[in-house]
CSV table of C-alpha atoms in Angstrom, one decimal:
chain,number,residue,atom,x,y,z
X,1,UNK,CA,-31.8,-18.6,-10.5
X,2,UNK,CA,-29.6,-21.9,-11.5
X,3,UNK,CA,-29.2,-23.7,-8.0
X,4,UNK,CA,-26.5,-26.0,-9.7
X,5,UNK,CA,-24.6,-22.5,-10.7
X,6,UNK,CA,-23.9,-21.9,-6.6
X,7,UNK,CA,-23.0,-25.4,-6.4
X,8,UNK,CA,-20.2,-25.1,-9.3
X,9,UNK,CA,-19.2,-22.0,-8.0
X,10,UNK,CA,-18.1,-23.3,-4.5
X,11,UNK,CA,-16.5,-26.5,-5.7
X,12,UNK,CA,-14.1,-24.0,-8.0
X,13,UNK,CA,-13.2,-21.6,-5.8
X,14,UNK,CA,-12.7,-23.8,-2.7
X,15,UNK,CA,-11.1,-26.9,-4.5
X,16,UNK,CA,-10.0,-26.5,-7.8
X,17,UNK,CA,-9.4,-22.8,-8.6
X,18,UNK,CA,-8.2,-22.2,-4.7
X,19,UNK,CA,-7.5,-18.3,-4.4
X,20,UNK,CA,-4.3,-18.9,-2.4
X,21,UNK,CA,-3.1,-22.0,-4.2
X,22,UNK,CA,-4.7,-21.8,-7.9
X,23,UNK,CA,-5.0,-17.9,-8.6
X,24,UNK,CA,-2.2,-16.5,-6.3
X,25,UNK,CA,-4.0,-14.1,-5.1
X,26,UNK,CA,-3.2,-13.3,-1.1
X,27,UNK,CA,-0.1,-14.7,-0.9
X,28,UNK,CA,1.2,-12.2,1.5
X,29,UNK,CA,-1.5,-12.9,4.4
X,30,UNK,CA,-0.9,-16.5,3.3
X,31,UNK,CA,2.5,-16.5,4.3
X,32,UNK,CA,2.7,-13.4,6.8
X,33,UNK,CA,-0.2,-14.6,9.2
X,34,UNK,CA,0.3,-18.2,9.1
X,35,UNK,CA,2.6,-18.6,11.8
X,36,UNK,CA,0.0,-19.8,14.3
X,37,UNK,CA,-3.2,-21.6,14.0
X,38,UNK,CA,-5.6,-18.9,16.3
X,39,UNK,CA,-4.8,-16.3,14.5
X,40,UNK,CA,-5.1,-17.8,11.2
X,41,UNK,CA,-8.5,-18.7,11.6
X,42,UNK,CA,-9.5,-15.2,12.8
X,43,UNK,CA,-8.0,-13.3,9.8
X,44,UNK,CA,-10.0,-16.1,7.3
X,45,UNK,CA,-13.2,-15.2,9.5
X,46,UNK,CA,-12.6,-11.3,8.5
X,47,UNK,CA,-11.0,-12.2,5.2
X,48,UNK,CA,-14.7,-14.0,4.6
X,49,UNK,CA,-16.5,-11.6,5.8
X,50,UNK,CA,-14.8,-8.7,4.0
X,51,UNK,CA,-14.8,-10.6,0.8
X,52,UNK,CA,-18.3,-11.2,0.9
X,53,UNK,CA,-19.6,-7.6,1.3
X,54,UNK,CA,-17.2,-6.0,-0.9
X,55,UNK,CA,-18.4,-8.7,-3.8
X,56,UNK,CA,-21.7,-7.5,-2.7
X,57,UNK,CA,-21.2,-3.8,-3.0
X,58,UNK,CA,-18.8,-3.9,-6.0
X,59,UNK,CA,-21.1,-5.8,-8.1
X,60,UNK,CA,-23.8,-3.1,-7.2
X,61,UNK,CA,-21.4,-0.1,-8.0
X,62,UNK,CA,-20.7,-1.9,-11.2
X,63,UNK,CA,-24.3,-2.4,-12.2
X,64,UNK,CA,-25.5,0.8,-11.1
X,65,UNK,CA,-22.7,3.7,-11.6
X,66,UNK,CA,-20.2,2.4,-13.7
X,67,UNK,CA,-22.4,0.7,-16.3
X,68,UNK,CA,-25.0,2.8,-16.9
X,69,UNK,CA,-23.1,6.2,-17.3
X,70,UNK,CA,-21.0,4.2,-19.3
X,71,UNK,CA,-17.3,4.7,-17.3
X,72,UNK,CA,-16.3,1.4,-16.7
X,73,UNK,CA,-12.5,2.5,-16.9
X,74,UNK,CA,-12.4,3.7,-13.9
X,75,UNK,CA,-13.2,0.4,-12.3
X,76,UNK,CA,-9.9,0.0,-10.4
X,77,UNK,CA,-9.7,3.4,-8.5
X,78,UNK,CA,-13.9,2.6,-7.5
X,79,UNK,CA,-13.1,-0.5,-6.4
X,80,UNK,CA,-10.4,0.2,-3.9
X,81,UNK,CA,-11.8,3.6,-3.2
X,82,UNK,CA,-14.7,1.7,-2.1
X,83,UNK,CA,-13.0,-1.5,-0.3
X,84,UNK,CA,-10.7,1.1,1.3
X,85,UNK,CA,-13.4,2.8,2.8
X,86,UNK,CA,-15.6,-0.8,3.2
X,87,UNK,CA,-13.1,-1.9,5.2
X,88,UNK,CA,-12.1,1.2,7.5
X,89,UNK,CA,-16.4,1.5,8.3
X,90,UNK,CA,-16.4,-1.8,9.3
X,91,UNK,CA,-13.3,-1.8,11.8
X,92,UNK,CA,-15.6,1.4,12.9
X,93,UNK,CA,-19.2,-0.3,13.3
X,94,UNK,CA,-17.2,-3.7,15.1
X,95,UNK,CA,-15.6,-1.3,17.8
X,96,UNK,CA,-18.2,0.6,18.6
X,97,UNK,CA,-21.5,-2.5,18.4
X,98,UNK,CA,-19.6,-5.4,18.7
X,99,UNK,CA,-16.6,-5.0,21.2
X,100,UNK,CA,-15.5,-8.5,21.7
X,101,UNK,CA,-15.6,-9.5,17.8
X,102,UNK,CA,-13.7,-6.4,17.1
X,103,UNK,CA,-10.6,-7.7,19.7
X,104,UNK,CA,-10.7,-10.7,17.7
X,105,UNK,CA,-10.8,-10.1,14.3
X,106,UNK,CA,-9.8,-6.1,14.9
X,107,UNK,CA,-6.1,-6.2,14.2
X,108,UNK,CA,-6.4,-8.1,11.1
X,109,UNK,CA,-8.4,-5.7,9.5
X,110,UNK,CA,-6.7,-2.6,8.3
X,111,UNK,CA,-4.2,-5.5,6.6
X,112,UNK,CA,-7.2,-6.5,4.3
X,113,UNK,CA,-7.0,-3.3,2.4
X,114,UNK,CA,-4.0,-4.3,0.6
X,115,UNK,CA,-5.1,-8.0,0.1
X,116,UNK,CA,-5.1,-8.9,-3.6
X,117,UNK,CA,-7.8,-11.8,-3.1
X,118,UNK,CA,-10.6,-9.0,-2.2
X,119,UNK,CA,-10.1,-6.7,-5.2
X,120,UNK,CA,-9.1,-10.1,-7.0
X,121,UNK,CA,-12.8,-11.3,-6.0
X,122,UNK,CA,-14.4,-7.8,-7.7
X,123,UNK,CA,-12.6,-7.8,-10.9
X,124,UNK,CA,-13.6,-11.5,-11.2
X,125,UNK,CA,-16.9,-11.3,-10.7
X,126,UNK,CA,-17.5,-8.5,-13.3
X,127,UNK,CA,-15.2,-10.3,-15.9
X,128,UNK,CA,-16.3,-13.9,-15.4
X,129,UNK,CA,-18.7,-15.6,-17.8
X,130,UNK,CA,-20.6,-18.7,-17.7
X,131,UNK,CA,-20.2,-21.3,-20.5
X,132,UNK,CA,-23.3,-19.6,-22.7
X,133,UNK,CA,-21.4,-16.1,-22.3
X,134,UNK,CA,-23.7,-14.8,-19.3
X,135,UNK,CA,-22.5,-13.2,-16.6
X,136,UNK,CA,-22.7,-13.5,-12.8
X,137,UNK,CA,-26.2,-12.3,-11.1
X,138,UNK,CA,-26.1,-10.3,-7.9
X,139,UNK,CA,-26.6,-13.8,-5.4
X,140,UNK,CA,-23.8,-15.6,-7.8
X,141,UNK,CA,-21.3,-12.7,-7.0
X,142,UNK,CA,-21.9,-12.6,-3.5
X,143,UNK,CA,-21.6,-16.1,-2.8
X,144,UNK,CA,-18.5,-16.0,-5.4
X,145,UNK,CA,-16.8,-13.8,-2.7
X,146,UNK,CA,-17.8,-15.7,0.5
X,147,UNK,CA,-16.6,-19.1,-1.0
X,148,UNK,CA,-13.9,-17.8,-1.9
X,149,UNK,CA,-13.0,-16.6,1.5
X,150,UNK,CA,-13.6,-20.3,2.6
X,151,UNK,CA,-11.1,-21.0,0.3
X,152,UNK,CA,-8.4,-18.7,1.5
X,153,UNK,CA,-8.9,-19.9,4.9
X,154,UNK,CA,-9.1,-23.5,4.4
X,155,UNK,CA,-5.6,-22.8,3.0
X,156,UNK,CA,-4.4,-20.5,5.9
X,157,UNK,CA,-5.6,-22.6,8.3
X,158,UNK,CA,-4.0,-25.9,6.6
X,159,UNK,CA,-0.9,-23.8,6.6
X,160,UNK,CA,-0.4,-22.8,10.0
X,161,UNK,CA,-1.5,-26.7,11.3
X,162,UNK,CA,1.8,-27.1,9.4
X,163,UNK,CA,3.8,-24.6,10.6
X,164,UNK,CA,3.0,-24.8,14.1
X,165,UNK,CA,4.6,-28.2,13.6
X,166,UNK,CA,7.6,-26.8,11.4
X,167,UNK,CA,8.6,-24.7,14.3
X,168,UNK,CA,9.7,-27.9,16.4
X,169,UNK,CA,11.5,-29.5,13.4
X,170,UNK,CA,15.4,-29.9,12.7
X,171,UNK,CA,15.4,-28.1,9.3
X,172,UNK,CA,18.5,-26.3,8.1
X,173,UNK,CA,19.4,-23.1,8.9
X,174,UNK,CA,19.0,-21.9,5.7
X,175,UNK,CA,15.7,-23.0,5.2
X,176,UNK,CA,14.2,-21.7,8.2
X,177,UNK,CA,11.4,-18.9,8.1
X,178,UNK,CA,10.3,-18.2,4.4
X,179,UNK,CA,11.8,-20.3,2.4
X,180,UNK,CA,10.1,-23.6,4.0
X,181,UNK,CA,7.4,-22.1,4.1
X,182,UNK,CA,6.7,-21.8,0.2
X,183,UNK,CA,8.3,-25.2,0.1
X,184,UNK,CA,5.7,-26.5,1.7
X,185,UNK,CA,3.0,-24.1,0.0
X,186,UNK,CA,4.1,-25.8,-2.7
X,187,UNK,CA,3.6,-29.2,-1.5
X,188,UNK,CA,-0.2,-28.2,0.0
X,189,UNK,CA,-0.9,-26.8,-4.0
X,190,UNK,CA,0.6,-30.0,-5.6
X,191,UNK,CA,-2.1,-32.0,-3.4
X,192,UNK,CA,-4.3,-29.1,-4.9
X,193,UNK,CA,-3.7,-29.8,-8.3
X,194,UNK,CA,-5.6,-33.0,-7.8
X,195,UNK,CA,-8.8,-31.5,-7.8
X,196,UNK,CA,-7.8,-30.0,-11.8
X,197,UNK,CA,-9.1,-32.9,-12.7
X,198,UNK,CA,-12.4,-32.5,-11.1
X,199,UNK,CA,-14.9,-31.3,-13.3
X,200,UNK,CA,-18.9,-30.6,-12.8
X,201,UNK,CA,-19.7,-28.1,-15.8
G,1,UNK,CA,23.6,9.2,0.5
G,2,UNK,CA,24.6,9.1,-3.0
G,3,UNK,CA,22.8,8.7,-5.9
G,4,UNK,CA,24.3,5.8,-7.6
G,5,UNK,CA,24.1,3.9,-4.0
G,6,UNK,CA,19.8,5.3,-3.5
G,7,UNK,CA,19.2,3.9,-7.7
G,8,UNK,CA,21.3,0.6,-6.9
G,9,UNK,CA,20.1,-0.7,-3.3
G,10,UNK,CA,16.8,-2.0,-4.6
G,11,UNK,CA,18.9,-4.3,-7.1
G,12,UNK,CA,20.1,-6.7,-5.0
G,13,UNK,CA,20.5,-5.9,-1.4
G,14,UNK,CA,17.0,-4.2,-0.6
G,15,UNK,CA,15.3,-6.0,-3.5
G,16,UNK,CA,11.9,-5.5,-2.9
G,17,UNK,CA,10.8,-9.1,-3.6
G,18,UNK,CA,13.7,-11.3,-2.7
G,19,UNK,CA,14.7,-9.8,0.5
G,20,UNK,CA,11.8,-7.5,1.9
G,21,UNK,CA,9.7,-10.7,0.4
G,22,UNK,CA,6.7,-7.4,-0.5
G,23,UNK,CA,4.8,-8.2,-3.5
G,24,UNK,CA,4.5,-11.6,-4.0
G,25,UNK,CA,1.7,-12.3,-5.6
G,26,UNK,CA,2.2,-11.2,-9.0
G,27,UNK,CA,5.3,-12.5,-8.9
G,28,UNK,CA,4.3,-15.7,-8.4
G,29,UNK,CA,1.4,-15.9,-10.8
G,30,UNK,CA,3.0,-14.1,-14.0
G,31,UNK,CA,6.3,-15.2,-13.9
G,32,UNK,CA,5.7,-18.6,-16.2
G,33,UNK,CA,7.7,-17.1,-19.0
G,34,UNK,CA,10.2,-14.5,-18.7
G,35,UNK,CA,8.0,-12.1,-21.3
G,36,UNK,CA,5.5,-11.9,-18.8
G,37,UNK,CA,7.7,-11.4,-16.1
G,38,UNK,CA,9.7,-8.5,-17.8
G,39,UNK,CA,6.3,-7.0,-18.9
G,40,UNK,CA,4.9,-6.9,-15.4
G,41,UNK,CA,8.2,-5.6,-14.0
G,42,UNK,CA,8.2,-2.8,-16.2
G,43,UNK,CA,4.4,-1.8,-15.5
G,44,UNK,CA,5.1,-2.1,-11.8
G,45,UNK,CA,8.0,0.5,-12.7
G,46,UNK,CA,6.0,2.7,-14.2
G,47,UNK,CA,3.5,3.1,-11.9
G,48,UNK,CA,5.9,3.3,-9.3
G,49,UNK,CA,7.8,5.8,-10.5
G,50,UNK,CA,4.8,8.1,-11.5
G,51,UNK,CA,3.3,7.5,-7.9
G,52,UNK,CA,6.4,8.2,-6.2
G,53,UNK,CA,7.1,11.3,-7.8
G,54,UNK,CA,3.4,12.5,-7.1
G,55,UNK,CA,3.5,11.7,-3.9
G,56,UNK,CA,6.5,13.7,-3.2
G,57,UNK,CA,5.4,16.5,-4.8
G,58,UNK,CA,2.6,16.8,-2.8
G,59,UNK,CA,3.8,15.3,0.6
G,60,UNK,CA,3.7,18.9,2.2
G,61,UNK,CA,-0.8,19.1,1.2
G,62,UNK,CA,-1.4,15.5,2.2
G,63,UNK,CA,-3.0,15.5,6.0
G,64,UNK,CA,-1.1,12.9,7.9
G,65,UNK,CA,-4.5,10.8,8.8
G,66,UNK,CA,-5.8,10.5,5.8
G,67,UNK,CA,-2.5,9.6,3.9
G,68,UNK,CA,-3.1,5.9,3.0
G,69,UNK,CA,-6.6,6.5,1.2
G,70,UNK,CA,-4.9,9.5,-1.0
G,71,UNK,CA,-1.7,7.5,-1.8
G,72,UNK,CA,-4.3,4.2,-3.0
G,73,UNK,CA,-6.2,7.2,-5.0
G,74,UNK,CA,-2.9,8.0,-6.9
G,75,UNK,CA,-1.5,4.7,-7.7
G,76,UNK,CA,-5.0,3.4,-8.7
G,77,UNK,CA,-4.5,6.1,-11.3
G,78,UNK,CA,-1.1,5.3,-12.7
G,79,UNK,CA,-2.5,2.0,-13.0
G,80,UNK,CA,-5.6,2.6,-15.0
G,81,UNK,CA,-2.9,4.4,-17.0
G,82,UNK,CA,-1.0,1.8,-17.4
G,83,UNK,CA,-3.8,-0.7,-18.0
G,84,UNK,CA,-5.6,0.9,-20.9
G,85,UNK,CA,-2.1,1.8,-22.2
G,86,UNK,CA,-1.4,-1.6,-22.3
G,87,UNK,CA,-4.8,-3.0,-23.9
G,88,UNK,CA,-4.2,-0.3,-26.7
G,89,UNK,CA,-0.5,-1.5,-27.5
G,90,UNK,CA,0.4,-4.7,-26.4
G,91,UNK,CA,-2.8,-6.2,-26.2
G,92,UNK,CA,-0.8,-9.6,-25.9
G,93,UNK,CA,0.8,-8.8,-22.8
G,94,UNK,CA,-2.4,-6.8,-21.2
G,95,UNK,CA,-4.5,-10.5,-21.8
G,96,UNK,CA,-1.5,-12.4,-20.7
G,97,UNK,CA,-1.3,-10.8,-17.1
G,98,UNK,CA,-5.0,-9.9,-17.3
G,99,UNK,CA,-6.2,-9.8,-14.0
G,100,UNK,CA,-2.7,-9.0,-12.5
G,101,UNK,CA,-2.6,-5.4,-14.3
G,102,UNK,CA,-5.2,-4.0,-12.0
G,103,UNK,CA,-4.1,-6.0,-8.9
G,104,UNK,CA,-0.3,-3.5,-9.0
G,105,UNK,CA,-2.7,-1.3,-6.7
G,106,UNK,CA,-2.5,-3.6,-4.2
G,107,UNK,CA,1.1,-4.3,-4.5
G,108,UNK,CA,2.8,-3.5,-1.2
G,109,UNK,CA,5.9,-2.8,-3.0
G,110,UNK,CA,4.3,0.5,-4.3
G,111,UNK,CA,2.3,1.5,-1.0
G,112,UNK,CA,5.4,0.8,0.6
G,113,UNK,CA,7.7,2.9,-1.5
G,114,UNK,CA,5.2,5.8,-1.3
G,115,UNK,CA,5.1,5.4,2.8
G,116,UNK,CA,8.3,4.8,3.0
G,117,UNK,CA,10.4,7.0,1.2
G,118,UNK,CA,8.7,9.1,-1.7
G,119,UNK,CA,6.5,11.1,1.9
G,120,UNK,CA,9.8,11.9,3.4
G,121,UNK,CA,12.5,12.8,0.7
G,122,UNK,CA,12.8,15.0,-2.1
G,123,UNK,CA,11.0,14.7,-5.7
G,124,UNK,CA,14.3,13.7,-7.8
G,125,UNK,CA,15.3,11.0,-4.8
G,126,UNK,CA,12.0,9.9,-5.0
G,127,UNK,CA,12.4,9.1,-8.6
G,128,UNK,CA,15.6,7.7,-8.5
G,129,UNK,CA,14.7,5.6,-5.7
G,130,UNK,CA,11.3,4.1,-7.1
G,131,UNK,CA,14.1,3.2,-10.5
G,132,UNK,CA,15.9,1.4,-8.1
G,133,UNK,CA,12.8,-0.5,-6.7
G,134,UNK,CA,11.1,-0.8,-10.0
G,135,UNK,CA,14.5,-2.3,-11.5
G,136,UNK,CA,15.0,-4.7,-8.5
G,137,UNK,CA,11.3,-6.4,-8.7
G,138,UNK,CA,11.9,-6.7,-12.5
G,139,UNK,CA,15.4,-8.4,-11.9
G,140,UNK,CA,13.4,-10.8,-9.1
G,141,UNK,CA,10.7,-11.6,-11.7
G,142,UNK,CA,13.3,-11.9,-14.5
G,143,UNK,CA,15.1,-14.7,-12.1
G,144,UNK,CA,12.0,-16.5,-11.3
G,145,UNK,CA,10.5,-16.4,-14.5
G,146,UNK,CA,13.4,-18.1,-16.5
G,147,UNK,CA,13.8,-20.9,-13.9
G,148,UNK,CA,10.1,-21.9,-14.5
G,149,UNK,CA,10.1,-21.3,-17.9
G,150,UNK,CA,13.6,-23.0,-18.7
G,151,UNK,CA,12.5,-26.3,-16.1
G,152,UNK,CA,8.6,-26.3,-16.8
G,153,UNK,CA,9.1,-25.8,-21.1
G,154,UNK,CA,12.7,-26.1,-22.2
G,155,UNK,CA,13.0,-22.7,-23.4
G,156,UNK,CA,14.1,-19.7,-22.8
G,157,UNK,CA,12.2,-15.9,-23.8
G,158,UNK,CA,10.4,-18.4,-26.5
G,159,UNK,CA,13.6,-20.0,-27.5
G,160,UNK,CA,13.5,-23.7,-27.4
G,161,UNK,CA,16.9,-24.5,-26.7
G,162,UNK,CA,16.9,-28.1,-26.0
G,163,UNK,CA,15.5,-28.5,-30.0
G,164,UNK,CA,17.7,-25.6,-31.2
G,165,UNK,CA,20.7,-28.0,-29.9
G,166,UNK,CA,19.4,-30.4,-32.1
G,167,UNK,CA,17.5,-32.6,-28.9
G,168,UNK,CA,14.3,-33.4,-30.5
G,169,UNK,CA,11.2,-34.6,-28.1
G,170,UNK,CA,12.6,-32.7,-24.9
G,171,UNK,CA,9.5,-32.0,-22.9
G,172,UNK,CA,9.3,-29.6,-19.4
G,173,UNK,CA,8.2,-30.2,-16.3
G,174,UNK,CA,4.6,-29.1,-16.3
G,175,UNK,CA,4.3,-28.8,-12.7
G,176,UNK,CA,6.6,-25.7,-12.6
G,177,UNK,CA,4.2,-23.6,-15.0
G,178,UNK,CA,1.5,-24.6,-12.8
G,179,UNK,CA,1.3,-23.1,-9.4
G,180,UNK,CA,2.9,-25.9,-7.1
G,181,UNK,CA,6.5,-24.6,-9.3
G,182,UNK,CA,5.9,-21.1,-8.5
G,183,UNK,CA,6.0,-21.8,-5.1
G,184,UNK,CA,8.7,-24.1,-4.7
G,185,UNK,CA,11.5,-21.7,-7.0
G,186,UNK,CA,10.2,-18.6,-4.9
G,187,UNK,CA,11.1,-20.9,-1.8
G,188,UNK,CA,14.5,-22.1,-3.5
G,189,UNK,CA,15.5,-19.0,-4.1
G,190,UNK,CA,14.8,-17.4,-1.1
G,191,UNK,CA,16.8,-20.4,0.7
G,192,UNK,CA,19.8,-19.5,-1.3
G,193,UNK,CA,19.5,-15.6,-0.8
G,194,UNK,CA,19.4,-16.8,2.9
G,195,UNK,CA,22.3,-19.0,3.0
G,196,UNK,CA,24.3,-16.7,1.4
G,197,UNK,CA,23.4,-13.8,4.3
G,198,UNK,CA,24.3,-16.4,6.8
G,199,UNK,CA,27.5,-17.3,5.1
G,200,UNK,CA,28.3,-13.7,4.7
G,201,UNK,CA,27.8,-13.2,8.4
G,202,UNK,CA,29.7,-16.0,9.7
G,203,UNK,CA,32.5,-15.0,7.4
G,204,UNK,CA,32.9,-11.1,9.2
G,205,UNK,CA,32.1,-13.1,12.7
G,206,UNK,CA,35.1,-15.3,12.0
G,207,UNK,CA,37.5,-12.5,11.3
């Protein structure tokens, strides 16, 4: 187990390979649910948490089903099939054992289903190599999925701070809703793009 | 309605990206050269119109509660479909989108569709509406893609037309293939698409 490996693994997926503003991958929460600041940090709290047990059980079905009777084409259908379902027995087990998290993170949810980052955080963990052509081991996976859910919300939640603001602002008319909105996306991801140069290999 | 109105209102006035604003990841991350862009566009349709139809077909068997999981379970399979379809022809294109091939399941555009309309109307409506929709998120891409490929290289669909007009040492923007330009022509052009709708509007307010 290669401490530095976690280490290089965080810096990438927070900083310089952001899932929201490197990879495009959840660009509709990113935009949909970053109106205000509350509720953008409660859907990165269950985007985290969702991302981190489905890299967790993905990587298992991977390892253990599709590998060894050797069906790795159906990858896609087992890995929504089983995020679908991670997902819905999780809104299940909150509402029932843990009634106050549940009206916190509840409504959020059912909308991770259909978020690309989660199935995005599977498919990279099976395909992504390390520089001497290994792959990631079951702890490098997990914690793959559970920085990368830090990512997304440090961007969600640097998103709405704007927003919030954006509201009060004079901006044309024709700018007002969306289209600011990925303006200033864009902005955030140029700052991004500083980190490209970063490099810890 | 008719039919040339169901296969044309996903062009431009219910297009699926530029106006429902559904499915924008992929087209922000493949659309840095209008190849890409076109080859997503026509995967998407595909998969689309295979899922639609299925779904209509068997929209009296699915159980209302349990609709969602069964429509993911179908267009997860139009997708493998597509994907391994893909690595065994165009093996170009499938490496270019890579990751993005699998992630259509997740594209609301699809999901949406299926929901939407393919549960409710006919098989051959179905069809004709998921062209529509297919047709308008290609169109979207098409206009994206060819803005950042035309500002962030100098070329257009591989042509360099800045050389070909005899303009040697042009160089692009490379901030609009990078992410930060994906962003910023998906917010330009949904500025415009908005001040045109307001300009419309104040135009049949005035009269």
């Amino acid at each position: 187990m290669d401490f530095s490996h976690l280490v290089v693994i965080a810096v990438s997926s927070i900083f310089i390979n952001n899932f929201v503003l490197g990879r495009f991958l959840g660009i509709c929460p990113f935009v949909g649910v970053s109106k205000k600041l509350d509720s953008a940090v409660g859907m990165g709290m269950a985007v985290i948490f969702v991302m981190t047990l489905a890299s967790i059980v993905t990587y298992t079905i991977q390892k253990f089903i599709l590998d060894p009777y050797d069906i790795q084409y159906l990858q896609t259908i087992a890995f929504i099939l089983v995020i679908a379902s991670l997902v819905q027995f999780i809104e299940m087990f909150m509402k029932k054992n843990m009634p106050s998290l549940y009206s916190a993170l509840g409504i959020f949810l059912p909308l991770i289903t259909t978020n690309c980052a989660v199935l995005g955080v599977a498919i990279l963990n099976i395909d992504s190599t390390w520089a001497d052509g290994t792959k990631y081991n079951f702890i490098e996976s997990a914690w793959n999925g559970f920085t990368g859910g830090v990512g997304f919300t440090v961007a969600l939640v640097l998103m709405a701070g704007i927003r919030e603001r954006l509201e009060l602002a004079d901006i044309p008319e024709s700018m007002k809703g969306l289209p600011i909105a990925f303006v200033t996306s864009a902005l955030i991801a140029m700052a991004f793009l500083g980190f490209s140069g970063m490099s810890i290999m | 309605m008719s039919m040339m109105k169901n296969l044309t209102k996903g062009f431009f006035k219910e297009n699926p990206v530029l106006v429902l604003a559904l499915g924008l990841c992929p087209s922000l991350a493949v659309t840095t050269s209008i190849e890409n862009g076109i080859g997503m566009g026509l995967a998407a349709t595909a998969v689309l119109v295979g899922s639609s139809a299925i779904v209509s077909l068997l929209k009296k068997f699915i159980p209302g509660s349990v609709r969602i999981p069964i429509f993911i379970v179908i267009i997860a399979t139009f997708v493998t479909m597509i994907d391994l379809t893909l690595q065994a022809f165009i093996p170009a294109l499938s490496k270019s989108l890579g990751l993005f091939i699998p992630l259509i399941v997740v594209n609301c555009i699809i999901l949406g569709r299926a929901e939407a309309y393919a549960s409710k109307n006919s098989v051959f409506d179905s069809i004709i509406d998921a062209i529509g929709m297919g047709i308008g998120f290609t169109i979207a891409l098409v206009l994206i893609s060819s803005v950042r490929e035309f500002t962030g290289t100098g070329s257009l669909l591989g042509y360099p037309l800045f050389q070909l007009m005899g303009i040697e040492g042009f160089k692009g923007s490379i901030m609009m293939i990078l992410p930060p330009g994906g962003f910023l022509t998906m917010g330009l052009i949904l500025a415009f698409m908005q001040w045109n709708r307001l300009r419309k509007k104040a135009k049949e307010g005035g009269r």
